[in-house]
Coordinates of C-alpha atoms in Angstrom, one line a residue:
Chain A
A33 CA -24.2 13.0 4.5
Q34 CA -20.7 13.4 3.0
S35 CA -19.3 12.5 -0.4
V36 CA -15.7 12.6 -1.8
T37 CA -14.7 12.9 -5.4
Q38 CA -11.2 12.2 -6.5
L39 CA -11.0 13.7 -10.0
D40 CA -8.2 11.5 -11.4
S41 CA -8.2 7.7 -11.2
Q42 CA -4.7 7.4 -12.6
V43 CA -1.8 9.9 -12.6
P44 CA 1.4 9.0 -14.4
V45 CA 4.3 11.2 -13.8
F46 CA 8.1 11.2 -14.3
E47 CA 10.5 11.0 -11.4
E48 CA 11.4 14.4 -9.9
A49 CA 8.4 16.1 -11.5
P50 CA 5.7 17.8 -9.4
V51 CA 2.3 16.2 -8.9
E52 CA -1.1 17.2 -7.7
L53 CA -3.9 14.8 -6.8
R54 CA -7.3 16.4 -6.7
C55 CA -10.0 15.9 -4.2
N56 CA -13.4 17.6 -3.9
Y57 CA -15.8 16.9 -1.1
S58 CA -19.4 17.7 -0.3
S59 CA -20.9 17.8 3.2
S60 CA -23.8 19.4 5.0
V61 CA -21.8 19.6 8.2
S62 CA -18.2 20.6 9.1
V63 CA -15.7 17.9 8.4
Y64 CA -12.1 16.9 8.9
L65 CA -10.1 16.0 5.8
F66 CA -7.5 13.3 5.3
W67 CA -5.2 11.9 2.8
Y68 CA -4.1 8.2 3.1
V69 CA -1.6 6.2 1.1
Q70 CA -1.7 2.5 0.4
Y71 CA 1.5 1.0 -0.9
P72 CA 1.3 -2.3 -2.7
N73 CA 0.3 -5.1 -0.3
Q74 CA 0.2 -2.8 2.7
G75 CA -2.5 -1.2 4.7
L76 CA -3.7 2.4 4.8
Q77 CA -1.2 5.0 6.1
L78 CA -2.2 8.5 7.1
L79 CA -0.3 11.1 5.0
L80 CA -1.8 14.2 6.4
K81 CA -4.9 15.7 7.9
Y82 CA -6.7 19.0 8.1
L83 CA -8.6 19.7 11.3
S84 CA -8.6 23.5 11.6
G85 CA -6.2 26.5 11.5
S86 CA -3.8 27.0 8.6
T87 CA -5.2 25.8 5.3
L88 CA -1.9 24.5 4.2
V89 CA -1.0 21.3 5.9
K90 CA 2.2 19.3 5.6
G91 CA 2.5 15.6 5.9
I92 CA 4.9 12.8 5.7
N93 CA 7.2 12.1 2.8
G94 CA 7.2 15.7 1.6
F95 CA 3.5 15.8 0.8
E96 CA 1.3 18.8 1.5
A97 CA -2.3 19.7 0.9
E98 CA -4.4 22.8 0.8
F99 CA -7.9 23.1 2.2
N100 CA -10.1 25.5 0.2
K101 CA -13.4 25.9 1.9
S102 CA -15.0 28.0 -0.9
Q103 CA -14.2 25.4 -3.5
T104 CA -14.6 22.5 -1.1
S105 CA -11.3 21.0 -2.2
F106 CA -8.4 19.4 -0.5
H107 CA -5.8 18.8 -3.2
L108 CA -2.6 16.9 -2.4
R109 CA 0.7 18.1 -3.8
K110 CA 4.4 17.2 -3.9
P111 CA 7.0 19.3 -5.6
S112 CA 9.3 16.4 -6.7
V113 CA 8.2 12.8 -6.7
H114 CA 10.2 9.7 -6.3
I115 CA 9.8 6.2 -7.6
S116 CA 8.9 5.1 -4.1
D117 CA 5.8 7.4 -4.1
T118 CA 4.1 5.0 -6.5
A119 CA 1.0 3.9 -4.6
E120 CA -2.7 4.5 -4.3
Y121 CA -3.9 7.6 -2.6
F122 CA -7.2 8.1 -0.9
C123 CA -8.9 11.3 0.2
A124 CA -11.4 11.0 3.1
V125 CA -13.6 13.1 5.3
T126 CA -15.1 12.5 8.7
P127 CA -17.7 14.5 10.6
G128 CA -16.1 17.3 12.6
W129 CA -17.5 16.0 15.8
G130 CA -18.0 12.7 17.5
A131 CA -16.8 9.4 16.3
G132 CA -18.5 9.1 12.9
K133 CA -17.5 7.0 10.0
S134 CA -15.0 8.1 7.3
T135 CA -16.2 8.6 3.7
F136 CA -13.6 7.9 1.1
G137 CA -13.0 8.8 -2.5
D138 CA -12.4 6.1 -5.2
G139 CA -8.6 6.5 -4.9
T140 CA -6.0 7.8 -7.3
T141 CA -3.2 5.6 -8.5
L142 CA 0.1 7.5 -8.8
T143 CA 2.7 5.9 -11.0
V144 CA 6.1 7.5 -11.0
K145 CA 8.2 6.5 -14.0
P146 CA 12.0 6.8 -14.2
Chain B
E274 CA 2.4 0.4 21.0
A275 CA 0.9 -2.2 18.6
G276 CA -1.3 -0.9 15.8
V277 CA -4.5 -2.4 14.5
T278 CA -4.0 -6.0 13.5
Q279 CA -6.2 -8.1 11.2
F280 CA -6.2 -11.8 10.6
P281 CA -5.9 -13.5 8.2
S282 CA -4.1 -11.3 5.7
H283 CA -5.5 -13.3 2.8
S284 CA -8.4 -15.7 2.5
V285 CA -9.5 -17.7 -0.6
I286 CA -12.7 -19.6 -0.3
E287 CA -15.3 -21.2 -2.5
K288 CA -18.7 -19.6 -3.0
G289 CA -21.1 -20.8 -0.4
Q290 CA -18.5 -21.3 2.3
T291 CA -18.1 -19.3 5.5
V292 CA -15.3 -17.0 6.4
T293 CA -14.5 -15.2 9.6
L294 CA -12.3 -12.1 9.7
R295 CA -10.8 -10.8 12.9
C296 CA -9.7 -7.4 14.0
D297 CA -7.7 -6.4 17.1
P298 CA -7.9 -2.7 17.7
I299 CA -5.4 -0.6 19.4
S300 CA -5.6 -1.2 23.2
G301 CA -8.0 1.3 24.9
H302 CA -9.8 2.3 21.7
D303 CA -13.5 2.1 22.2
N304 CA -14.4 2.8 18.6
L305 CA -14.0 0.0 16.0
Y306 CA -15.0 0.3 12.4
W307 CA -15.2 -2.1 9.5
Y308 CA -14.8 -0.9 5.9
R309 CA -14.3 -2.8 2.6
R310 CA -13.1 -2.0 -0.8
V311 CA -14.6 -4.1 -3.6
M312 CA -13.2 -4.3 -7.1
G313 CA -11.0 -1.2 -7.0
K314 CA -13.9 1.0 -6.0
E315 CA -14.0 3.3 -3.1
I316 CA -13.5 2.2 0.5
K317 CA -17.0 1.8 2.0
F318 CA -18.1 1.9 5.5
L319 CA -19.7 -1.3 6.9
L320 CA -20.3 -0.6 10.6
H321 CA -19.1 1.0 13.8
F322 CA -18.9 -0.4 17.3
V323 CA -18.6 1.6 20.5
K324 CA -17.2 -0.9 22.9
E325 CA -19.4 -3.9 22.4
S326 CA -22.4 -2.0 21.0
K327 CA -23.2 -1.5 17.3
Q328 CA -23.4 2.3 16.9
D329 CA -24.0 2.3 13.2
E330 CA -24.5 -0.7 10.9
S331 CA -26.0 1.2 8.0
G332 CA -23.3 0.0 5.6
M333 CA -23.7 -3.7 6.1
P334 CA -24.7 -5.0 2.7
N335 CA -27.1 -7.8 3.7
N336 CA -27.8 -10.4 6.4
R337 CA -25.0 -12.7 5.2
F338 CA -22.7 -10.4 7.1
L339 CA -22.5 -10.7 10.9
A340 CA -20.2 -8.6 13.1
E341 CA -19.5 -9.1 16.7
R342 CA -17.4 -7.5 19.4
T343 CA -17.8 -9.5 22.5
G344 CA -16.3 -7.8 25.6
G345 CA -15.5 -4.7 23.6
T346 CA -12.1 -5.8 22.6
Y347 CA -11.5 -7.6 19.3
S348 CA -14.1 -7.9 16.6
T349 CA -15.1 -10.6 14.1
L350 CA -16.8 -10.2 10.8
K351 CA -18.4 -13.4 9.5
V352 CA -19.6 -13.8 5.9
Q353 CA -22.0 -16.8 5.6
P354 CA -22.6 -17.9 2.9
A355 CA -19.9 -16.1 0.9
E356 CA -20.8 -14.9 -2.6
L357 CA -18.6 -13.8 -5.5
E358 CA -19.3 -10.2 -5.0
D359 CA -18.0 -10.3 -1.5
S360 CA -14.4 -10.4 -2.8
G361 CA -12.4 -7.4 -1.8
V362 CA -10.2 -6.0 0.9
Y363 CA -11.8 -5.6 4.4
F364 CA -10.2 -2.9 6.6
C365 CA -10.6 -2.4 10.2
A366 CA -10.0 0.8 12.1
S367 CA -10.1 2.0 15.7
S368 CA -10.1 5.3 17.5
Q369 CA -10.5 6.8 20.9
V370 CA -14.0 7.7 22.2
G371 CA -15.5 10.5 20.3
G372 CA -17.1 13.7 21.4
L373 CA -16.3 17.3 20.7
G374 CA -12.7 16.4 19.9
Y375 CA -10.9 15.1 17.0
N376 CA -11.4 11.5 16.1
E377 CA -8.4 9.9 14.2
Q378 CA -9.0 6.5 12.9
F379 CA -6.1 4.1 12.8
F380 CA -6.3 1.5 10.1
G381 CA -5.2 -2.1 10.0
P382 CA -3.5 -3.7 7.0
G383 CA -6.7 -5.3 5.7
T384 CA -7.8 -8.8 4.9
R385 CA -7.9 -9.6 1.2
L386 CA -10.9 -12.0 0.6
T387 CA -11.2 -13.9 -2.6
V388 CA -14.4 -15.8 -3.3
L389 CA -14.2 -18.3 -6.2

């Protein structure tokens, strides 16, 4: 079984400031890791994913995340946020084999203020 | 290529009524998943189809929920009778056949269900 904990439910930040959204996971098997974004009144959009290889992965819109196996974390970062980054962000894991279900965190609402 | 589509986008019904949600996966995707997010909580798995067969329905909350995928194409999720606690956003996702490779799930826009 897998579980995902997003450590912050709300993150307010000023425009052009850096941001980090934290995600820890627990799993008895190997997993793939994902970050999704949901803009208001829209569906889930994949930001980035970690499958294997380099622990630093880059995604769309200038976001990146670092996989830390020893700390079982997959934190999302952006060096300079824009107003348009205001959205809800979800961390998720899937089993590292087969077509198993995704397990999501509770979501983090990022609010970028001018 | 069209993505995953869901219909309707919004549905408002009275408690005790029936609602049917539809999901059209990406063409050729054998895996189809239903998830839901209730009251701002986490997105929770409901069930997983492989073609027309239910592979995993461990997340279905009770027998008021019935999912079908006739012919292995689109899927419907029926709630009958609907209760207040069924309100939330229902997401559908699809992916290629699994195995040893990577399984990326593509999500639809969701159906927002409100039960009054």
